[in-house]
Coordinates of C-alpha atoms and ligand atoms in Angstrom, one line a residue:
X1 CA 0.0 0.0 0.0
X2 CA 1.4 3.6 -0.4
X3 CA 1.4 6.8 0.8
X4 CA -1.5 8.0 2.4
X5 CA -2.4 11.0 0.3
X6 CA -3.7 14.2 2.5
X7 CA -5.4 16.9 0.3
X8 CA -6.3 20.4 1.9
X9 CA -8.4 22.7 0.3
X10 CA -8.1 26.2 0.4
X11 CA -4.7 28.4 2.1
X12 CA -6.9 30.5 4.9
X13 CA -6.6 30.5 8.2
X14 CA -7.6 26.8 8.4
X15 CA -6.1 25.3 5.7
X16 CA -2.5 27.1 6.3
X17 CA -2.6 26.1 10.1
X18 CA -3.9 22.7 9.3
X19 CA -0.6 23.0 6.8
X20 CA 1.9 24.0 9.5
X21 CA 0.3 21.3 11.9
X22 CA 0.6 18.6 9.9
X23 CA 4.6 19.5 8.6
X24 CA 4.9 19.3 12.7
X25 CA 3.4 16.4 13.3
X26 CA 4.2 14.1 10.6
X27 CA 7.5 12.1 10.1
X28 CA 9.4 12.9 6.8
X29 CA 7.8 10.4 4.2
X30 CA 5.0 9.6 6.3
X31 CA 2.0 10.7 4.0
X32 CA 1.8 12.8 1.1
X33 CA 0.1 16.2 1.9
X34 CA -0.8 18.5 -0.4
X35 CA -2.1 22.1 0.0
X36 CA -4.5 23.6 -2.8
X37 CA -5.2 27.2 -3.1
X38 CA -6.7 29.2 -6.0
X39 CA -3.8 31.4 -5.4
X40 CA 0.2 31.2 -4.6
X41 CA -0.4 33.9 -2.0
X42 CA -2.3 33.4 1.7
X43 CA -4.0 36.8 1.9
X44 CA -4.7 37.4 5.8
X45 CA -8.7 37.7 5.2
X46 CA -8.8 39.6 8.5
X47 CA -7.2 42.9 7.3
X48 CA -8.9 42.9 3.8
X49 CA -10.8 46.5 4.4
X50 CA -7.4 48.0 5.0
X51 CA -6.1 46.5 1.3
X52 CA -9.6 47.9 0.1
X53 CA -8.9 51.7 1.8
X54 CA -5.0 51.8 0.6
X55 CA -3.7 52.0 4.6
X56 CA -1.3 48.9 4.3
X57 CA 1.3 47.5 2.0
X58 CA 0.5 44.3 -0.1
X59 CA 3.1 42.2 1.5
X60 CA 1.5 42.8 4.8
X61 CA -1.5 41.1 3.8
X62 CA -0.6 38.8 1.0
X63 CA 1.9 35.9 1.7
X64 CA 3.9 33.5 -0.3
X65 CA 2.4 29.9 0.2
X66 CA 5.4 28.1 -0.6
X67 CA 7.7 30.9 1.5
X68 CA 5.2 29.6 4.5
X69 CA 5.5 26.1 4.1
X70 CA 8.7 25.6 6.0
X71 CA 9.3 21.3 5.2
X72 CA 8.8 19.5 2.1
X73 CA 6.4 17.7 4.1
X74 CA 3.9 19.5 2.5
X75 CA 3.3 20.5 -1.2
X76 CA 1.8 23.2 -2.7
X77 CA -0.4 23.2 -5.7
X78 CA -2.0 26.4 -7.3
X79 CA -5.5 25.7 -8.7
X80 CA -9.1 26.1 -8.1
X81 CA -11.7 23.8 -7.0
X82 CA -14.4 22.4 -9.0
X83 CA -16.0 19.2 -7.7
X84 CA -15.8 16.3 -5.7
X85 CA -16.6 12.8 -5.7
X86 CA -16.7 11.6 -2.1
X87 CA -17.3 7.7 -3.2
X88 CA -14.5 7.5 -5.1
X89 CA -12.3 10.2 -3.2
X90 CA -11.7 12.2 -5.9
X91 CA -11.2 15.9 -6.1
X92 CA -11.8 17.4 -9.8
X93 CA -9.7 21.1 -10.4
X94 CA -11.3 23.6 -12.5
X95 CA -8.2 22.5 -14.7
X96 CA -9.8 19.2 -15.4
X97 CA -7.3 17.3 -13.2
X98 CA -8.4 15.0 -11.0
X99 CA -6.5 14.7 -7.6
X100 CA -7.4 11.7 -5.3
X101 CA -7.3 11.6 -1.5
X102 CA -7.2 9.1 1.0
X103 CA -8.0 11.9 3.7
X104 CA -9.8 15.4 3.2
X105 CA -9.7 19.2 4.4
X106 CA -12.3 21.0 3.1
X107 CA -11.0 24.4 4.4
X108 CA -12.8 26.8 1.6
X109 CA -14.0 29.6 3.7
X110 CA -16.8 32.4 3.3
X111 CA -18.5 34.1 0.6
X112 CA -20.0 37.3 0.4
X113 CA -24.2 37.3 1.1
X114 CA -25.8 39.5 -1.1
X115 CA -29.4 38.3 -0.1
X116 CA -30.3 38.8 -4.3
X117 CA -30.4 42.6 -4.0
X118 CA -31.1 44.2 -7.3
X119 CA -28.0 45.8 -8.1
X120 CA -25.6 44.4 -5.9
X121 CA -23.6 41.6 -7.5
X122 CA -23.3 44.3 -10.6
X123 CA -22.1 47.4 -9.0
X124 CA -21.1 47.0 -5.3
X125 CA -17.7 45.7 -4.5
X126 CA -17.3 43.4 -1.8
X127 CA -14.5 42.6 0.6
X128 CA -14.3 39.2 -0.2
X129 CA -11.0 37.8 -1.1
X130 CA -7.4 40.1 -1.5
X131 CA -8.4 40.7 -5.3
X132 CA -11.6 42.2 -4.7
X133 CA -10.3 44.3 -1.9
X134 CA -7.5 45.7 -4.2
X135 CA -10.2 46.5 -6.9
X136 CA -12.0 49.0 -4.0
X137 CA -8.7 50.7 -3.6
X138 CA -8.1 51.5 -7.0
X139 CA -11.5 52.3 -7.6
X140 CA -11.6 54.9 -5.0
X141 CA -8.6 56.0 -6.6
X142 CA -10.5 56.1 -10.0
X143 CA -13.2 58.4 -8.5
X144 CA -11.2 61.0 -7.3
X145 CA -9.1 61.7 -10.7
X146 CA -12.9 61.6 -12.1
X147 CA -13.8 64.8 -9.8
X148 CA -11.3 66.5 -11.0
X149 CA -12.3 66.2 -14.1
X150 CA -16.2 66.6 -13.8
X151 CA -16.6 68.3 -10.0
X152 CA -19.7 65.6 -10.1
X153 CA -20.2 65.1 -5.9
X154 CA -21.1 61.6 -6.7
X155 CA -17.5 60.3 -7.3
X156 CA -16.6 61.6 -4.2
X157 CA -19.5 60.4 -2.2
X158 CA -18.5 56.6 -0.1
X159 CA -21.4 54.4 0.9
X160 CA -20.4 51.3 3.0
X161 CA -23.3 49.1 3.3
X162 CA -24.2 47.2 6.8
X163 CA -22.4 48.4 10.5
X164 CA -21.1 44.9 11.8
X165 CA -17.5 44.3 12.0
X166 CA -16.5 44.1 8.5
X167 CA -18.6 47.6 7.7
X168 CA -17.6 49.7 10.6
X169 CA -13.9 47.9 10.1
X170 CA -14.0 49.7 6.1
X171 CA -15.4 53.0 7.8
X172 CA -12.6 53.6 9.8
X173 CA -10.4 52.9 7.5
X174 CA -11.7 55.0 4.6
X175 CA -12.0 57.9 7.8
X176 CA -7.6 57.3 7.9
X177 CA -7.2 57.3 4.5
X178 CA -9.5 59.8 2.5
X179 CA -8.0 62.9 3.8
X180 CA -4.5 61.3 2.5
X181 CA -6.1 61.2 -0.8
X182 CA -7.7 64.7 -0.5
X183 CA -3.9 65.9 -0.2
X184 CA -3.1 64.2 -3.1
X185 CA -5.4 65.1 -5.6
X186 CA -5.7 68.7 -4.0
X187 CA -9.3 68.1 -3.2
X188 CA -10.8 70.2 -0.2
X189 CA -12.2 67.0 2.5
X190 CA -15.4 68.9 2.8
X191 CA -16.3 67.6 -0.3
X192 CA -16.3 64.0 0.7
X193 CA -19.1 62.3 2.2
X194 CA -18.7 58.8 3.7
X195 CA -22.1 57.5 4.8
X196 CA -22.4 54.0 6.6
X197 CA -26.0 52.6 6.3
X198 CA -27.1 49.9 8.2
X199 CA -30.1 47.8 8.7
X200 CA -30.6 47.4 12.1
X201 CA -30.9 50.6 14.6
X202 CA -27.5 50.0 16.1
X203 CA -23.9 50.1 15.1
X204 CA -22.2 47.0 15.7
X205 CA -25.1 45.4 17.8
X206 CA -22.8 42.6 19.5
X207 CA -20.8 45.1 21.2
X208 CA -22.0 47.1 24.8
X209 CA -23.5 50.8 24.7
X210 CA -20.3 51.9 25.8
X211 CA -18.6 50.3 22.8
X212 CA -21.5 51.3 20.6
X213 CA -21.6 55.0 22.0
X214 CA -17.3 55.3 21.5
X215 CA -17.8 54.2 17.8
X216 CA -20.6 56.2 16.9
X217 CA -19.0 59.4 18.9
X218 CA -15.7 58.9 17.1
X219 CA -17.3 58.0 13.7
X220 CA -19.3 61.1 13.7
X221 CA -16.7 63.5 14.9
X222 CA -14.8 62.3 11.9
X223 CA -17.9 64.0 9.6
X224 CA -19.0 59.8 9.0
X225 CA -23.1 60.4 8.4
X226 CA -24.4 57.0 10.2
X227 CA -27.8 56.0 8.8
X228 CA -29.4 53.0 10.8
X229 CA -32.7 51.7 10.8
X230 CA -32.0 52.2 6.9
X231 CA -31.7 49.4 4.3
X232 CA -30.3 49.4 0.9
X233 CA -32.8 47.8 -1.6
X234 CA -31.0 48.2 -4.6
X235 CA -27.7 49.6 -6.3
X236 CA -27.1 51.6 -9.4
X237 CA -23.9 52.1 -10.8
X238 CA -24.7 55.9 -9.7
X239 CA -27.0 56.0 -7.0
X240 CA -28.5 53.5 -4.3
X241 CA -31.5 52.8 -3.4
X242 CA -33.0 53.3 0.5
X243 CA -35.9 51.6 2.1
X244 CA -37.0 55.4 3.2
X245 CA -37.7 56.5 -0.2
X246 CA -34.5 58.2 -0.5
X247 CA -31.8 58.0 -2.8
X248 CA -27.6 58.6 -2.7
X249 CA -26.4 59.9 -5.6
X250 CA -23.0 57.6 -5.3
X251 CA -20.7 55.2 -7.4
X252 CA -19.1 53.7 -4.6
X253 CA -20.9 51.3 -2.9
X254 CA -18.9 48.8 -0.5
X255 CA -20.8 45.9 0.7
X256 CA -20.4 44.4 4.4
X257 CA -23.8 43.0 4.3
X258 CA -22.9 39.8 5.9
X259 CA -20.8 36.6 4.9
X260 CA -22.0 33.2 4.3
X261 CA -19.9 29.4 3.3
X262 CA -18.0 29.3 0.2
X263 CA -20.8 29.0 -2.8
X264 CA -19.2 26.3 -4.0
X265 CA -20.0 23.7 -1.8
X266 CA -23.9 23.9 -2.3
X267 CA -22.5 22.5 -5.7
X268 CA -21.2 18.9 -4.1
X269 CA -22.8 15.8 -3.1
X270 CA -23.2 17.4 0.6
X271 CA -25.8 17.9 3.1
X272 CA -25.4 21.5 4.6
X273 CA -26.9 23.5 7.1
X274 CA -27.3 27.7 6.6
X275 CA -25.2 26.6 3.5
X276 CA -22.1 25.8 6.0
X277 CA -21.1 21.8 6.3
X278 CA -22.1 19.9 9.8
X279 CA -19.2 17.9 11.3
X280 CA -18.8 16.3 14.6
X281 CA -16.9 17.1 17.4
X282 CA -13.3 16.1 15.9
X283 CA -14.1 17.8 13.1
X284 CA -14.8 15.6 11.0
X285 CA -17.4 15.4 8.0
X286 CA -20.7 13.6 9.0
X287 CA -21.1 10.7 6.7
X288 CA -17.9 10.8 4.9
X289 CA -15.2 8.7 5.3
X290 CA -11.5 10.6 5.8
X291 CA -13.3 13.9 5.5
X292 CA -12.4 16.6 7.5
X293 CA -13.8 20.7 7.5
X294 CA -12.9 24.0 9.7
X295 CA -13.3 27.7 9.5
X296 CA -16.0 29.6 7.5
X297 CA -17.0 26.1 5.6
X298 CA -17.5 24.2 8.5
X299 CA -21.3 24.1 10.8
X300 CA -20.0 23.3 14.6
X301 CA -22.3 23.1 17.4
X302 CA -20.9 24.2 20.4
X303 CA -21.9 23.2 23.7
X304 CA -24.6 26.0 24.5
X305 CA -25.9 24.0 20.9
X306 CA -25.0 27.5 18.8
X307 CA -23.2 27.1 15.5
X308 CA -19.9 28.7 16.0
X309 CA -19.2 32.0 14.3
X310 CA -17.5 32.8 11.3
X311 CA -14.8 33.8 12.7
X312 CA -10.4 33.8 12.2
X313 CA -10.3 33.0 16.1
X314 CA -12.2 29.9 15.3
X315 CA -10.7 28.9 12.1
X316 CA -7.5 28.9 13.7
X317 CA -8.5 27.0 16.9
X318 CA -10.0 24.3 14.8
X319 CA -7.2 23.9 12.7
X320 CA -4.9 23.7 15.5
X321 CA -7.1 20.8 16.6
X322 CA -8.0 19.4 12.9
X323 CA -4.4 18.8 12.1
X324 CA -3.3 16.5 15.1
X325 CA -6.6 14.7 14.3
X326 CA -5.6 14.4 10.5
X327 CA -2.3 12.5 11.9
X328 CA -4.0 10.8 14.3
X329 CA -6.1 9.2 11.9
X330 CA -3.5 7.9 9.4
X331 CA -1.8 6.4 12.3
X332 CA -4.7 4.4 13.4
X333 CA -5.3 6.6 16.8
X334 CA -7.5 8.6 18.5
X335 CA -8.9 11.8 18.0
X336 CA -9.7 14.7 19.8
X337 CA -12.4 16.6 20.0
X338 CA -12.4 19.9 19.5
X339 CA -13.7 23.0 22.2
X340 CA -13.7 26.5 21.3
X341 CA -12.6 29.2 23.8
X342 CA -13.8 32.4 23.2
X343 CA -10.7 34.8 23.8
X344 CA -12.6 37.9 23.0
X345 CA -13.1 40.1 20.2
X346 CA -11.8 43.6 19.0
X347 CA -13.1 45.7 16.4
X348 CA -10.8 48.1 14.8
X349 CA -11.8 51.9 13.4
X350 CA -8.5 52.8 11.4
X351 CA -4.8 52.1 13.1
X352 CA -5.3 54.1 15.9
X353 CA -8.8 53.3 17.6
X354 CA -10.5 50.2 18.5
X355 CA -13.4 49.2 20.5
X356 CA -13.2 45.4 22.1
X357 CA -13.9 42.4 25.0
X358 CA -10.9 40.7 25.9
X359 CA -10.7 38.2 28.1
X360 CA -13.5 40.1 29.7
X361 CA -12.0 43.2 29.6
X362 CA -13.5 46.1 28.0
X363 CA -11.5 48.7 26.1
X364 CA -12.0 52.0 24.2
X365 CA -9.6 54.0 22.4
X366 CA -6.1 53.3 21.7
X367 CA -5.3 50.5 23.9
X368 CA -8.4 48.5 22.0
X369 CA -5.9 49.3 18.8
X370 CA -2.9 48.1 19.9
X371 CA -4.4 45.0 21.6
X372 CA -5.9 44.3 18.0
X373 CA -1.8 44.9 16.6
X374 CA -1.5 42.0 19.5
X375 CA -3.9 39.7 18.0
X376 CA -2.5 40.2 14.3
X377 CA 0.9 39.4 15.7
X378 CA 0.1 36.5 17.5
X379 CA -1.5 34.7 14.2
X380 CA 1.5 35.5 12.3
X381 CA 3.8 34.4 15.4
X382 CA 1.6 30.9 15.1
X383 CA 2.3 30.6 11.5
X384 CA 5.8 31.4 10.4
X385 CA 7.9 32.0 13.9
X386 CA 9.2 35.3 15.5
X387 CA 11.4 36.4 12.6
X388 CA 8.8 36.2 10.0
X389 CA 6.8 38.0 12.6
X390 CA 8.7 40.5 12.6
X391 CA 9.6 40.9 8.7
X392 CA 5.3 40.8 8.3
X393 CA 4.8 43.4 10.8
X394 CA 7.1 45.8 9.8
X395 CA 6.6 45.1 5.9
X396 CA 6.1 49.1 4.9
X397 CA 2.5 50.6 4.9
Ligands
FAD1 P1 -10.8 32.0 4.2 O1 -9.9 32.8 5.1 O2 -11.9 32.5 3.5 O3 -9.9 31.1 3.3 C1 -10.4 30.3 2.2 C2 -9.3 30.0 1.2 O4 -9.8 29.1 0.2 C3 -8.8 31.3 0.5 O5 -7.4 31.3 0.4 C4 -9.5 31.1 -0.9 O6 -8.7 31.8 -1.9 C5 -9.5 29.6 -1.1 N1 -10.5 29.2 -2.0 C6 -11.8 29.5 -2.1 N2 -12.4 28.9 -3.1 C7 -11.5 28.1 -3.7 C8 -11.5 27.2 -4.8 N3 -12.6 27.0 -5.5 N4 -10.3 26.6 -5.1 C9 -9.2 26.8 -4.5 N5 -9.1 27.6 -3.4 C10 -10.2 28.3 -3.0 N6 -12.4 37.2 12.2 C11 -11.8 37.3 13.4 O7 -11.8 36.3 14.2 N7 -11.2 38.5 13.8 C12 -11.2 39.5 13.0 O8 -10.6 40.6 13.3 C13 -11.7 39.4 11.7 N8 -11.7 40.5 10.8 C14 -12.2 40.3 9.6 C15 -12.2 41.4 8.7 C16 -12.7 41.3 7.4 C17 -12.6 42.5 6.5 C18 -13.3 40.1 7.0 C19 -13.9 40.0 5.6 C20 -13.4 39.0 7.9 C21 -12.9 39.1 9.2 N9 -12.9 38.1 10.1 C22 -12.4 38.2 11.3 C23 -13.5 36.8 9.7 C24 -12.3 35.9 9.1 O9 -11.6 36.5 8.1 C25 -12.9 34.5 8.6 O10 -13.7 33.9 9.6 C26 -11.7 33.6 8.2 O11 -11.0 34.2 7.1 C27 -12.2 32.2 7.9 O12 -11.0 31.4 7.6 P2 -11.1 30.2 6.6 O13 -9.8 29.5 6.6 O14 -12.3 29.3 6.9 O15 -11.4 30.8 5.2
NAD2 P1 -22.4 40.8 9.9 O1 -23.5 39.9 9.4 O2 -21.9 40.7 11.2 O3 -22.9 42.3 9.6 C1 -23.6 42.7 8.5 C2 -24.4 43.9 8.8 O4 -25.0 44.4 7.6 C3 -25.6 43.6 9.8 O5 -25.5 44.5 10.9 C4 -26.8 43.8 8.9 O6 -27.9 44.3 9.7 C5 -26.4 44.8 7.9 N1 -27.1 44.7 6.6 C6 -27.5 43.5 5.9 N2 -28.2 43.8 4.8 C7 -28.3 45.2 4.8 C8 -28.9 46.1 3.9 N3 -29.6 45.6 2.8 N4 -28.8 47.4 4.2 C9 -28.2 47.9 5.3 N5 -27.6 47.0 6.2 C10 -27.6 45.7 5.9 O7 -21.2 40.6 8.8 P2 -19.7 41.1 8.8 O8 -19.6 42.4 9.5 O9 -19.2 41.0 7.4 O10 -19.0 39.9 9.7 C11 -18.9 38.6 9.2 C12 -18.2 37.7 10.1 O11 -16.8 38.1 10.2 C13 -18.8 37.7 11.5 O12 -18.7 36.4 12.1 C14 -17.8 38.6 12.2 O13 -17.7 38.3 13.6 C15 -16.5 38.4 11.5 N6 -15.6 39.6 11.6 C16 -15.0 39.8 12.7 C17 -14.2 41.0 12.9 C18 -13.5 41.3 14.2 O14 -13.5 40.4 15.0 N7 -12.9 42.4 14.3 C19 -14.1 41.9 11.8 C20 -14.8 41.6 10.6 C21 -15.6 40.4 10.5

């Protein structure tokens, strides 16, 4: 019999930790492990808005897959995804190749959720994946050389659509980086008009009133108009559509509407719930022989019997988890099952404010920023070492 042949899925948080797990655990010929991504570069999902507002480098964000992989233990292979064929363990590329597996990842994270708003797919641009980010940057980019051109408001008017995380994330970055630009293309900030609209009648609801009452105070001293109770029913390629009969005469629309499980997977032989794929408590696949998921893809029920975020936090905790349990398997042994602990969550609003809960502890202000520089850190720490840490961190912005 030969190798046992690992496959992972998708270079996110899961699949690289999984990755570095598995070059830890496993003895040099061992299995044969391979690592698929649609991309040679790991793009660090959590600090996508700042690619889409211009306020960081690339190489900050976007890392080289095989520069991460630190053994030959594991192998990378750039291509995307089609299908699957869980009977006969195949996986089918996009390519037409077929790879076969003895043991599975499926580690293929979140897509954007549009709900089917009229408009949206065409015109809004969504912080999605490090491409789509980019393409926000250099549109905003696009819209102020068009001012100068036709002194039409519109270009410079920036809607950000929905006040969770990921919207008020993009808000406070746009609030660092659009004067910047107003320097640049001699543009007087008066003129711009960045308007968050959100659903709901409260800025990020899962935070306290403090939390909600910093953001909102800083947001608005920063000239941020903050519409809630407000829904976008449809977008134009100039203007978008309220729920209050109103219009914005805009070409910007950035949507942080909400995320949802890779589309792709409603494609495969699988049953799924809320679109995400159920597994049991080692994180394994109900159902499917040598089938493993984590992150954004997978549907975990924790012990309070609530489906577990999408979140990095539990990406990466599964994966530290998943990867032992991959091992374990080829050998023959045990698994463990896998228990999230919620560490906290921070929210930032540009580089230099944050609002979070960590460990309990509430924080406002700066501190709530640097903590969030802490938990950035420590992921890249857990993936490449302290130098690497280091180069990542200090990578120009
Ligand atoms: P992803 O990170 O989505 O990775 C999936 C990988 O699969 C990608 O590399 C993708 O290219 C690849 N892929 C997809 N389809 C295919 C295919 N067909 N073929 C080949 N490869 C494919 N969470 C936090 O805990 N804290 C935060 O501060 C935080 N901030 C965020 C900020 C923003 C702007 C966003 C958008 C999200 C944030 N999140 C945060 C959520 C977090 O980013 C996700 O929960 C996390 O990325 C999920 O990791 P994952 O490995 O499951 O999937
Ligand atoms: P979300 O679902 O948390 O927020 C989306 C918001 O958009 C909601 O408040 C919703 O009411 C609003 N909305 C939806 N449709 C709308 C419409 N038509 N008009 C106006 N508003 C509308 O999604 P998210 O913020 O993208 O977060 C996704 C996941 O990523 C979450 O699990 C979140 O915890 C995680 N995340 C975490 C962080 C962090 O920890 N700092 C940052 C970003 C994302």
């Amino acid at each position: 019999m030969g190798k046992p042949k690992v496959i992972i899925l998708g270079a996110g948080y899961g699949g690289m930790i999984v990755s570095r797990e598995l070059e830890k655990t496993l003895m040099k010929g061992e299995a044969d492990v391979t690592l698929i991504n649609k991309h040679d570069y790991h793009y660090i999902s959590t600090q996508l808005h700042k690619i889409g507002a211009g306020t960081v480098s690339d190489d900050h964000v976007a890392l080289h897959i095989p520069d991460l992989l630190k053994t030959n233990h594991v192998k990378f292979m750039k291509a995307t995804v089609k299908n699957t064929d869980f009977t006969e363990k195949k996986i089918i590329l996009e390519s037409g190749e077929i790879v076969e597996y003895d043991y599975l990842l499926i580690a293929l994270g979140f897509d954007v959720d549009t709900f089917g708003i009229p408009g949206v797919e065409e015109f809004a641009f969504k912080i999605r994946s490090f491409r789509s980010s980019k393409a926000i940057h250099y549109h905003i980019r696009k819209e102020f050389a068009a001012y100068k051109e036709d002194l039409d408001s519109s270009h410079l008017t920036f809607v950000v659509a929905g006040a969770g995380f990921t919207g008020i994330e993009m808000v406070g970055e746009l609030v660092d980086q659009l004067p910047k630009l107003c320097k640049e293309y001699a543009i007087p900030y008066k003129k711009i008009r960045i308007i968050n609209v959100e659903s709901s009648d409260s800025i990020l609801p899962f935070f306290d009133r403090k939390a909600i009452d910093f953001t909102s105070a800083y947001l608005q001293k920063n000239s941020v108009e903050l519409m809630t109770s407000t829904k976008i029913i449809q977008c134009k390629k100039d203007a978008i559509i309220l729920d209050n009969g109103f219009q914005i005469s805009a070409r910007t629309l950035i949507w942080s509407g909400g995320v949802r499980a890779n589309r792709l997977l409603e494609q495969w032989d699988l049953q799924l719930i809320n679109g995400r794929i159920p597994v049991d408590k080692y994180l394994r696949v109900n159902g499917l022989d040598g089938v493993f998921c984590v992150g954004d893809a997978a549907y975990f029920l924790n012990e309070d019997e609530k489906a577990l975020p999408a979140t990095a936090q539990v990406a990466i905790q599964q994966a530290q988890v998943c990867g032992p349990n991959i091992a374990a398997a080829i050998r023959g042994q045990g698994l463990k099952p896998f228990t999230y602990h919620h560490k906290g969550t921070v929210a930032s609003i540009g580089s230099k404010v944050a609002v979070g809960n960590v460990f309990g502890l509430k924080m406002t202000g700066f501190f709530a920023a640097l903590m969030k520089q802490v938990v950035e850190a420590r992921y890249l720490f857990v993936l490449g070492g302290p130098v690497f840490m280091a180069k990542v961190m200090l990578a120009k912005s």
